[in-house]
């Protein structure tokens, strides 16, 4: 039977996380450090989706930068249009500099509506993931082939964005974002408000992912990861099971990208290409992809290390990041979250093997 302690363990962990993120961090950190933490928490939101798709579903999602970028650009487009309207301009500043027309592109116009823009930050990544996943999973593409395909998609989106300088800002992306739904991002109070929103969204998505983990769907997802043929024999379609996890993870990444924009004030192709996509997975792998808390803490730790070490060792950081991924996957598949269990297994002495009885035949003498 489940004890009271075990029942309260998960709610207690969420309560502790809420106290640390919403209470302790704003009081203990300066405005600059808190803004950095807000950026790291955006990466942690992506890690929640990675934990669902990869940790539970076995899907090596190396293209999460695509969905992060779609959500980020959807939010940035609305905020740039709002900033332009506040100064009496019809076009964002970069279009006035690089644009070849005085008219706003047709596909930018719907993003002037805040409700549409907010919906697209989640629905657009989910729609792209659903379309891609439908064809990929139906053809039973998995393993390394799926990882390479998702990376190719990230590279293609990054290249396309760079080539559309007049409408997407090109290599620079969408920069110098001033406001967030009527609030000035230059005000430290409003920056703290953005942090609280990001932290609250992270906690809510962790709770949602936790419910998926312990639900019947979560058990089915693990079964598909371990043995697709047995699940198919039981009457379930593994393609649909994997598609749901992939689409939900894409929606989380899109929402993360949307929140990243007001936290940092920029979105660019450099943030959504192959290298950032691998970085999202590395954070979850180092912390423990099968553990929500491990994936979140790993993403925050890797993001912090990147911000700290990349300034001191700009050329070596990428190699160190790759080494972390290789070490985590090759020698500690469960990540740092499984380190305690591994040490306990090594300390526990193995029981001696039972000796087989020796058959004695009648008439034997010593």
Tab-separated table of C-alpha atoms in Angstrom:
chain	number	residue	atom	x	y	z
A	1	UNK	CA	0.000	0.000	0.000
A	2	UNK	CA	1.073	3.572	-0.684
A	3	UNK	CA	2.134	5.371	2.475
A	4	UNK	CA	1.234	8.965	3.304
A	5	UNK	CA	4.865	9.979	2.788
A	6	UNK	CA	4.892	8.600	-0.732
A	7	UNK	CA	1.613	10.348	-1.555
A	8	UNK	CA	2.932	13.702	-0.363
A	9	UNK	CA	6.341	13.358	-1.996
A	10	UNK	CA	5.344	14.695	-5.432
A	11	UNK	CA	3.120	17.569	-4.177
A	12	UNK	CA	5.836	18.461	-1.704
A	13	UNK	CA	8.450	18.589	-4.454
A	14	UNK	CA	6.265	20.895	-6.549
A	15	UNK	CA	5.616	23.106	-3.519
A	16	UNK	CA	9.345	23.322	-2.838
A	17	UNK	CA	10.009	24.212	-6.462
A	18	UNK	CA	7.353	26.922	-6.350
A	19	UNK	CA	8.858	28.408	-3.190
A	20	UNK	CA	12.361	28.425	-4.678
A	21	UNK	CA	11.350	29.853	-8.060
A	22	UNK	CA	8.629	32.292	-7.000
A	23	UNK	CA	9.871	33.259	-3.557
A	24	UNK	CA	13.564	32.688	-2.897
A	25	UNK	CA	15.031	33.469	-6.335
A	26	UNK	CA	13.408	36.929	-6.755
A	27	UNK	CA	14.570	37.922	-3.273
A	28	UNK	CA	18.099	36.504	-3.518
A	29	UNK	CA	19.060	37.439	-7.085
A	30	UNK	CA	19.742	40.793	-8.667
A	31	UNK	CA	17.720	41.963	-11.665
A	32	UNK	CA	20.487	40.861	-14.034
A	33	UNK	CA	20.820	37.395	-12.481
A	34	UNK	CA	17.067	36.988	-12.423
A	35	UNK	CA	16.852	37.791	-16.135
A	36	UNK	CA	19.497	35.138	-16.798
A	37	UNK	CA	17.518	32.643	-14.741
A	38	UNK	CA	14.408	33.503	-16.774
A	39	UNK	CA	16.312	32.562	-19.941
A	40	UNK	CA	17.485	29.307	-18.376
A	41	UNK	CA	13.933	28.449	-17.328
A	42	UNK	CA	12.846	28.811	-20.958
A	43	UNK	CA	15.356	26.105	-21.842
A	44	UNK	CA	13.992	24.044	-18.946
A	45	UNK	CA	10.497	24.221	-20.487
A	46	UNK	CA	11.904	22.663	-23.664
A	47	UNK	CA	13.520	19.977	-21.487
A	48	UNK	CA	10.103	19.034	-20.068
A	49	UNK	CA	8.955	18.191	-23.584
A	50	UNK	CA	12.212	16.363	-24.312
A	51	UNK	CA	11.703	14.286	-21.174
A	52	UNK	CA	8.268	13.274	-22.439
A	53	UNK	CA	9.254	12.515	-26.035
A	54	UNK	CA	12.728	11.060	-25.479
A	55	UNK	CA	12.776	9.969	-21.853
A	56	UNK	CA	9.418	8.200	-22.035
A	57	UNK	CA	8.893	7.692	-25.742
A	58	UNK	CA	12.431	6.985	-26.912
A	59	UNK	CA	12.229	9.661	-29.631
A	60	UNK	CA	15.602	11.342	-30.154
A	61	UNK	CA	14.222	14.840	-30.768
A	62	UNK	CA	17.237	16.701	-32.120
A	63	UNK	CA	15.139	19.329	-33.884
A	64	UNK	CA	13.383	21.096	-31.028
A	65	UNK	CA	14.987	24.331	-32.152
A	66	UNK	CA	12.486	24.374	-35.030
A	67	UNK	CA	9.499	24.545	-32.708
A	68	UNK	CA	11.304	26.882	-30.299
A	69	UNK	CA	11.954	29.208	-33.238
A	70	UNK	CA	8.404	29.055	-34.605
A	71	UNK	CA	6.986	30.047	-31.240
A	72	UNK	CA	9.624	32.715	-30.753
A	73	UNK	CA	9.134	34.312	-34.152
A	74	UNK	CA	5.339	34.252	-33.754
A	75	UNK	CA	5.644	36.191	-30.499
A	76	UNK	CA	8.378	38.515	-31.804
A	77	UNK	CA	6.372	39.405	-34.904
A	78	UNK	CA	3.460	40.584	-32.792
A	79	UNK	CA	5.700	42.538	-30.426
A	80	UNK	CA	7.560	44.213	-33.312
A	81	UNK	CA	4.249	45.264	-34.881
A	82	UNK	CA	3.110	46.622	-31.526
A	83	UNK	CA	6.347	48.570	-31.096
A	84	UNK	CA	5.979	50.028	-34.591
A	85	UNK	CA	2.376	51.062	-33.952
A	86	UNK	CA	3.410	52.766	-30.703
A	87	UNK	CA	5.758	55.044	-32.668
A	88	UNK	CA	3.260	55.680	-35.471
A	89	UNK	CA	5.015	53.477	-38.018
A	90	UNK	CA	3.338	50.955	-40.307
A	91	UNK	CA	6.384	48.707	-40.637
A	92	UNK	CA	8.885	47.322	-38.088
A	93	UNK	CA	12.230	49.095	-38.024
A	94	UNK	CA	14.202	46.418	-39.878
A	95	UNK	CA	11.686	46.392	-42.747
A	96	UNK	CA	12.169	50.123	-43.171
A	97	UNK	CA	15.896	49.494	-43.452
A	98	UNK	CA	16.015	46.304	-45.526
A	99	UNK	CA	12.520	46.029	-46.989
A	100	UNK	CA	11.804	46.395	-50.677
A	101	UNK	CA	8.156	47.409	-50.256
A	102	UNK	CA	6.188	49.913	-48.204
A	103	UNK	CA	3.465	47.348	-47.528
A	104	UNK	CA	3.477	44.842	-44.702
A	105	UNK	CA	3.808	41.232	-45.981
A	106	UNK	CA	0.448	39.456	-46.001
A	107	UNK	CA	1.598	36.718	-43.650
A	108	UNK	CA	2.652	39.302	-41.060
A	109	UNK	CA	-0.767	40.971	-40.869
A	110	UNK	CA	-2.621	38.356	-38.759
A	111	UNK	CA	0.089	38.588	-36.086
A	112	UNK	CA	-1.016	42.119	-35.251
A	113	UNK	CA	-3.877	40.456	-33.358
A	114	UNK	CA	-2.611	39.441	-29.883
A	115	UNK	CA	-4.992	36.484	-29.557
A	116	UNK	CA	-3.910	35.085	-32.921
A	117	UNK	CA	-0.221	35.576	-32.113
A	118	UNK	CA	-0.524	33.868	-28.735
A	119	UNK	CA	-2.389	30.937	-30.258
A	120	UNK	CA	0.194	30.559	-33.023
A	121	UNK	CA	3.071	30.350	-30.554
A	122	UNK	CA	1.723	26.924	-29.579
A	123	UNK	CA	-0.530	25.804	-32.447
A	124	UNK	CA	1.939	26.513	-35.265
A	125	UNK	CA	4.746	24.334	-33.797
A	126	UNK	CA	2.215	21.622	-32.974
A	127	UNK	CA	0.806	21.715	-36.522
A	128	UNK	CA	4.276	21.405	-38.079
A	129	UNK	CA	5.125	18.554	-35.693
A	130	UNK	CA	1.839	16.801	-36.480
A	131	UNK	CA	2.452	17.052	-40.227
A	132	UNK	CA	6.049	15.847	-39.995
A	133	UNK	CA	5.298	13.162	-37.431
A	134	UNK	CA	2.354	11.785	-39.399
A	135	UNK	CA	4.519	10.925	-42.401
A	136	UNK	CA	7.606	9.910	-40.412
A	137	UNK	CA	5.932	7.616	-37.895
A	138	UNK	CA	3.611	6.062	-40.457
A	139	UNK	CA	6.674	4.957	-42.388
A	140	UNK	CA	8.170	3.636	-39.145
A	141	UNK	CA	11.196	5.905	-39.303
A	142	UNK	CA	12.972	5.822	-35.951
A	143	UNK	CA	16.324	5.838	-34.232
A	144	UNK	CA	19.192	7.646	-35.913
A	145	UNK	CA	17.158	8.255	-39.074
A	146	UNK	CA	14.527	10.198	-37.142
A	147	UNK	CA	17.219	12.222	-35.347
A	148	UNK	CA	18.935	13.121	-38.629
A	149	UNK	CA	15.634	14.089	-40.231
A	150	UNK	CA	14.716	16.385	-37.331
A	151	UNK	CA	18.142	18.018	-37.506
A	152	UNK	CA	17.768	18.566	-41.230
A	153	UNK	CA	14.501	20.368	-40.562
A	154	UNK	CA	16.230	22.656	-38.045
A	155	UNK	CA	18.986	23.458	-40.534
A	156	UNK	CA	16.466	24.138	-43.308
A	157	UNK	CA	14.452	26.562	-41.175
A	158	UNK	CA	17.570	28.404	-40.061
A	159	UNK	CA	18.803	28.762	-43.650
A	160	UNK	CA	15.398	29.965	-44.835
A	161	UNK	CA	15.180	32.603	-42.106
A	162	UNK	CA	18.664	33.906	-42.948
A	163	UNK	CA	17.728	34.228	-46.602
A	164	UNK	CA	14.581	36.279	-45.914
A	165	UNK	CA	16.290	39.375	-44.573
A	166	UNK	CA	13.578	41.773	-45.732
A	167	UNK	CA	10.808	39.944	-43.867
A	168	UNK	CA	12.494	38.052	-41.025
A	169	UNK	CA	15.545	40.184	-40.250
A	170	UNK	CA	17.954	37.672	-41.779
A	171	UNK	CA	20.968	36.741	-39.688
A	172	UNK	CA	20.170	39.376	-37.067
A	173	UNK	CA	16.634	38.133	-36.551
A	174	UNK	CA	14.037	40.227	-34.756
A	175	UNK	CA	15.837	42.417	-32.248
A	176	UNK	CA	15.365	45.437	-30.002
A	177	UNK	CA	11.925	44.435	-28.742
A	178	UNK	CA	10.721	47.185	-26.418
A	179	UNK	CA	7.321	46.169	-25.105
A	180	UNK	CA	5.318	43.181	-23.943
A	181	UNK	CA	1.537	43.595	-24.298
A	182	UNK	CA	1.603	47.214	-23.218
A	183	UNK	CA	4.404	46.916	-20.647
A	184	UNK	CA	7.852	48.366	-21.242
A	185	UNK	CA	10.607	45.776	-21.016
A	186	UNK	CA	13.075	48.464	-19.988
A	187	UNK	CA	11.376	48.604	-16.591
A	188	UNK	CA	12.944	46.124	-14.102
A	189	UNK	CA	9.535	45.615	-12.487
A	190	UNK	CA	8.118	44.401	-15.775
A	191	UNK	CA	11.132	42.186	-16.329
A	192	UNK	CA	10.393	40.561	-12.993
A	193	UNK	CA	6.796	40.093	-14.106
A	194	UNK	CA	8.073	38.224	-17.183
A	195	UNK	CA	10.205	36.042	-14.919
A	196	UNK	CA	7.208	35.149	-12.752
A	197	UNK	CA	5.202	34.222	-15.850
A	198	UNK	CA	7.985	31.952	-17.127
A	199	UNK	CA	8.441	30.269	-13.735
A	200	UNK	CA	4.695	29.695	-13.364
A	201	UNK	CA	4.440	28.228	-16.868
A	202	UNK	CA	7.353	25.884	-16.138
A	203	UNK	CA	5.678	24.588	-12.971
A	204	UNK	CA	2.336	24.116	-14.725
A	205	UNK	CA	3.908	22.226	-17.627
A	206	UNK	CA	5.841	20.020	-15.220
A	207	UNK	CA	2.561	19.188	-13.486
A	208	UNK	CA	0.952	18.422	-16.858
A	209	UNK	CA	3.864	16.219	-17.904
A	210	UNK	CA	3.745	14.430	-14.557
A	211	UNK	CA	0.081	13.586	-15.119
A	212	UNK	CA	0.909	12.237	-18.568
A	213	UNK	CA	3.716	10.134	-17.093
A	214	UNK	CA	1.468	8.373	-14.565
A	215	UNK	CA	-1.564	8.088	-16.851
A	216	UNK	CA	-2.539	5.126	-19.003
A	217	UNK	CA	-1.073	6.979	-21.974
A	218	UNK	CA	2.268	7.270	-20.180
A	219	UNK	CA	2.385	3.525	-19.628
A	220	UNK	CA	1.483	2.949	-23.272
A	221	UNK	CA	4.241	5.334	-24.373
A	222	UNK	CA	6.816	3.347	-22.397
A	223	UNK	CA	5.485	0.135	-23.901
A	224	UNK	CA	5.913	1.565	-27.407
A	225	UNK	CA	9.458	2.618	-26.573
A	226	UNK	CA	10.366	-0.842	-25.315
A	227	UNK	CA	8.510	-3.025	-27.841
A	228	UNK	CA	6.500	-1.560	-30.695
A	229	UNK	CA	5.532	-4.937	-32.124
A	230	UNK	CA	3.936	-6.131	-28.902
A	231	UNK	CA	1.921	-2.918	-28.646
A	232	UNK	CA	0.789	-3.335	-32.242
A	233	UNK	CA	-0.192	-6.922	-31.486
A	234	UNK	CA	-2.382	-5.665	-28.615
A	235	UNK	CA	-4.344	-3.496	-31.036
A	236	UNK	CA	-2.729	-0.074	-30.539
A	237	UNK	CA	-1.084	1.963	-33.268
A	238	UNK	CA	2.428	2.938	-32.096
A	239	UNK	CA	2.548	5.733	-34.680
A	240	UNK	CA	-0.345	7.564	-32.997
A	241	UNK	CA	1.148	7.087	-29.538
A	242	UNK	CA	4.490	8.566	-30.606
A	243	UNK	CA	2.801	11.326	-32.578
A	244	UNK	CA	0.991	12.633	-29.478
A	245	UNK	CA	4.241	12.829	-27.484
A	246	UNK	CA	6.032	14.532	-30.363
A	247	UNK	CA	3.284	17.114	-30.862
A	248	UNK	CA	2.982	17.900	-27.140
A	249	UNK	CA	6.763	18.334	-26.869
A	250	UNK	CA	6.658	20.666	-29.887
A	251	UNK	CA	3.946	22.774	-28.263
A	252	UNK	CA	6.038	23.105	-25.108
A	253	UNK	CA	9.069	24.152	-27.154
A	254	UNK	CA	6.986	26.730	-29.034
A	255	UNK	CA	5.664	28.206	-25.801
A	256	UNK	CA	9.212	28.308	-24.476
A	257	UNK	CA	10.358	30.250	-27.531
A	258	UNK	CA	7.484	32.693	-27.118
A	259	UNK	CA	8.463	33.365	-23.494
A	260	UNK	CA	12.149	33.604	-24.423
A	261	UNK	CA	11.476	36.667	-26.594
A	262	UNK	CA	10.341	39.077	-23.830
A	263	UNK	CA	12.911	37.604	-21.445
A	264	UNK	CA	15.856	38.298	-23.768
A	265	UNK	CA	14.434	40.768	-26.294
A	266	UNK	CA	15.591	38.927	-29.405
A	267	UNK	CA	15.012	35.861	-31.548
A	268	UNK	CA	17.379	34.920	-34.364
A	269	UNK	CA	18.348	31.944	-36.563
A	270	UNK	CA	21.411	31.404	-34.361
A	271	UNK	CA	19.060	30.378	-31.545
A	272	UNK	CA	17.134	27.743	-33.489
A	273	UNK	CA	19.655	25.893	-35.655
A	274	UNK	CA	21.317	22.510	-35.220
A	275	UNK	CA	23.630	23.484	-32.349
A	276	UNK	CA	20.870	24.940	-30.116
A	277	UNK	CA	18.678	21.913	-30.874
A	278	UNK	CA	21.424	19.588	-29.694
A	279	UNK	CA	21.882	21.797	-26.628
A	280	UNK	CA	18.255	21.269	-25.622
A	281	UNK	CA	18.750	17.510	-25.680
A	282	UNK	CA	22.103	17.644	-23.874
A	283	UNK	CA	20.558	19.422	-20.902
A	284	UNK	CA	17.910	16.734	-20.519
A	285	UNK	CA	20.463	13.942	-21.032
A	286	UNK	CA	22.880	15.263	-18.420
A	287	UNK	CA	20.191	15.790	-15.799
A	288	UNK	CA	18.257	12.626	-16.589
A	289	UNK	CA	15.840	12.453	-19.477
A	290	UNK	CA	13.477	10.028	-17.729
A	291	UNK	CA	13.153	12.314	-14.697
A	292	UNK	CA	11.251	15.586	-14.946
A	293	UNK	CA	13.216	17.232	-12.162
A	294	UNK	CA	16.476	15.855	-13.523
A	295	UNK	CA	15.776	17.112	-17.051
A	296	UNK	CA	14.827	20.569	-15.768
A	297	UNK	CA	17.853	20.907	-13.488
A	298	UNK	CA	20.134	19.547	-16.202
A	299	UNK	CA	18.847	22.086	-18.723
A	300	UNK	CA	19.392	24.938	-16.266
A	301	UNK	CA	22.885	23.700	-15.359
A	302	UNK	CA	23.996	23.255	-18.977
A	303	UNK	CA	22.584	26.660	-19.944
A	304	UNK	CA	24.403	28.261	-17.026
A	305	UNK	CA	27.632	26.499	-18.005
A	306	UNK	CA	27.222	27.663	-21.582
A	307	UNK	CA	26.789	31.285	-20.511
A	308	UNK	CA	29.763	31.059	-18.158
A	309	UNK	CA	32.247	28.918	-20.064
A	310	UNK	CA	31.508	30.033	-23.616
A	311	UNK	CA	32.757	33.523	-22.756
A	312	UNK	CA	36.044	32.179	-21.403
A	313	UNK	CA	36.462	29.298	-23.884
A	314	UNK	CA	34.462	30.270	-26.982
A	315	UNK	CA	36.193	27.762	-29.267
A	316	UNK	CA	36.232	24.817	-26.850
A	317	UNK	CA	32.696	25.038	-25.458
A	318	UNK	CA	31.040	23.289	-28.405
A	319	UNK	CA	33.406	20.320	-28.038
A	320	UNK	CA	32.812	20.201	-24.291
A	321	UNK	CA	29.069	20.248	-24.908
A	322	UNK	CA	29.362	17.306	-27.283
A	323	UNK	CA	31.552	15.440	-24.786
A	324	UNK	CA	28.917	15.899	-22.086
A	325	UNK	CA	26.318	14.358	-24.376
A	326	UNK	CA	28.520	11.375	-25.237
A	327	UNK	CA	29.412	10.737	-21.592
A	328	UNK	CA	25.800	11.017	-20.439
A	329	UNK	CA	24.393	8.709	-23.107
A	330	UNK	CA	27.274	6.230	-23.086
A	331	UNK	CA	28.150	5.898	-19.407
A	332	UNK	CA	25.175	7.267	-17.454
A	333	UNK	CA	22.038	6.833	-19.601
A	334	UNK	CA	19.798	7.869	-16.739
A	335	UNK	CA	21.711	11.131	-16.224
A	336	UNK	CA	22.676	12.617	-12.879
A	337	UNK	CA	19.187	11.816	-11.573
A	338	UNK	CA	20.085	8.101	-11.657
A	339	UNK	CA	23.479	8.506	-9.989
A	340	UNK	CA	22.133	7.690	-6.514
A	341	UNK	CA	20.476	4.485	-7.703
A	342	UNK	CA	23.657	3.428	-9.526
A	343	UNK	CA	25.780	3.953	-6.405
A	344	UNK	CA	23.289	2.054	-4.243
A	345	UNK	CA	23.374	-0.914	-6.609
A	346	UNK	CA	27.164	-0.979	-6.520
A	347	UNK	CA	27.258	-0.840	-2.715
A	348	UNK	CA	24.722	-3.626	-2.285
A	349	UNK	CA	26.590	-6.944	-2.055
A	350	UNK	CA	25.470	-9.566	-4.480
A	351	UNK	CA	23.864	-12.639	-2.989
A	352	UNK	CA	25.934	-15.800	-3.473
A	353	UNK	CA	24.665	-18.051	-6.194
A	354	UNK	CA	22.745	-21.071	-4.933
A	355	UNK	CA	24.724	-24.268	-5.233
A	356	UNK	CA	23.127	-27.078	-7.149
A	357	UNK	CA	22.600	-30.277	-5.161
A	358	UNK	CA	25.079	-33.010	-5.922
A	359	UNK	CA	23.472	-36.265	-6.968
A	360	UNK	CA	24.835	-39.232	-5.033
A	361	UNK	CA	24.425	-42.676	-6.536
A	362	UNK	CA	23.915	-45.750	-4.436
A	363	UNK	CA	27.071	-47.611	-3.748
A	364	UNK	CA	29.429	-44.595	-3.805
A	365	UNK	CA	32.125	-44.624	-1.160
A	366	UNK	CA	34.360	-41.888	0.062
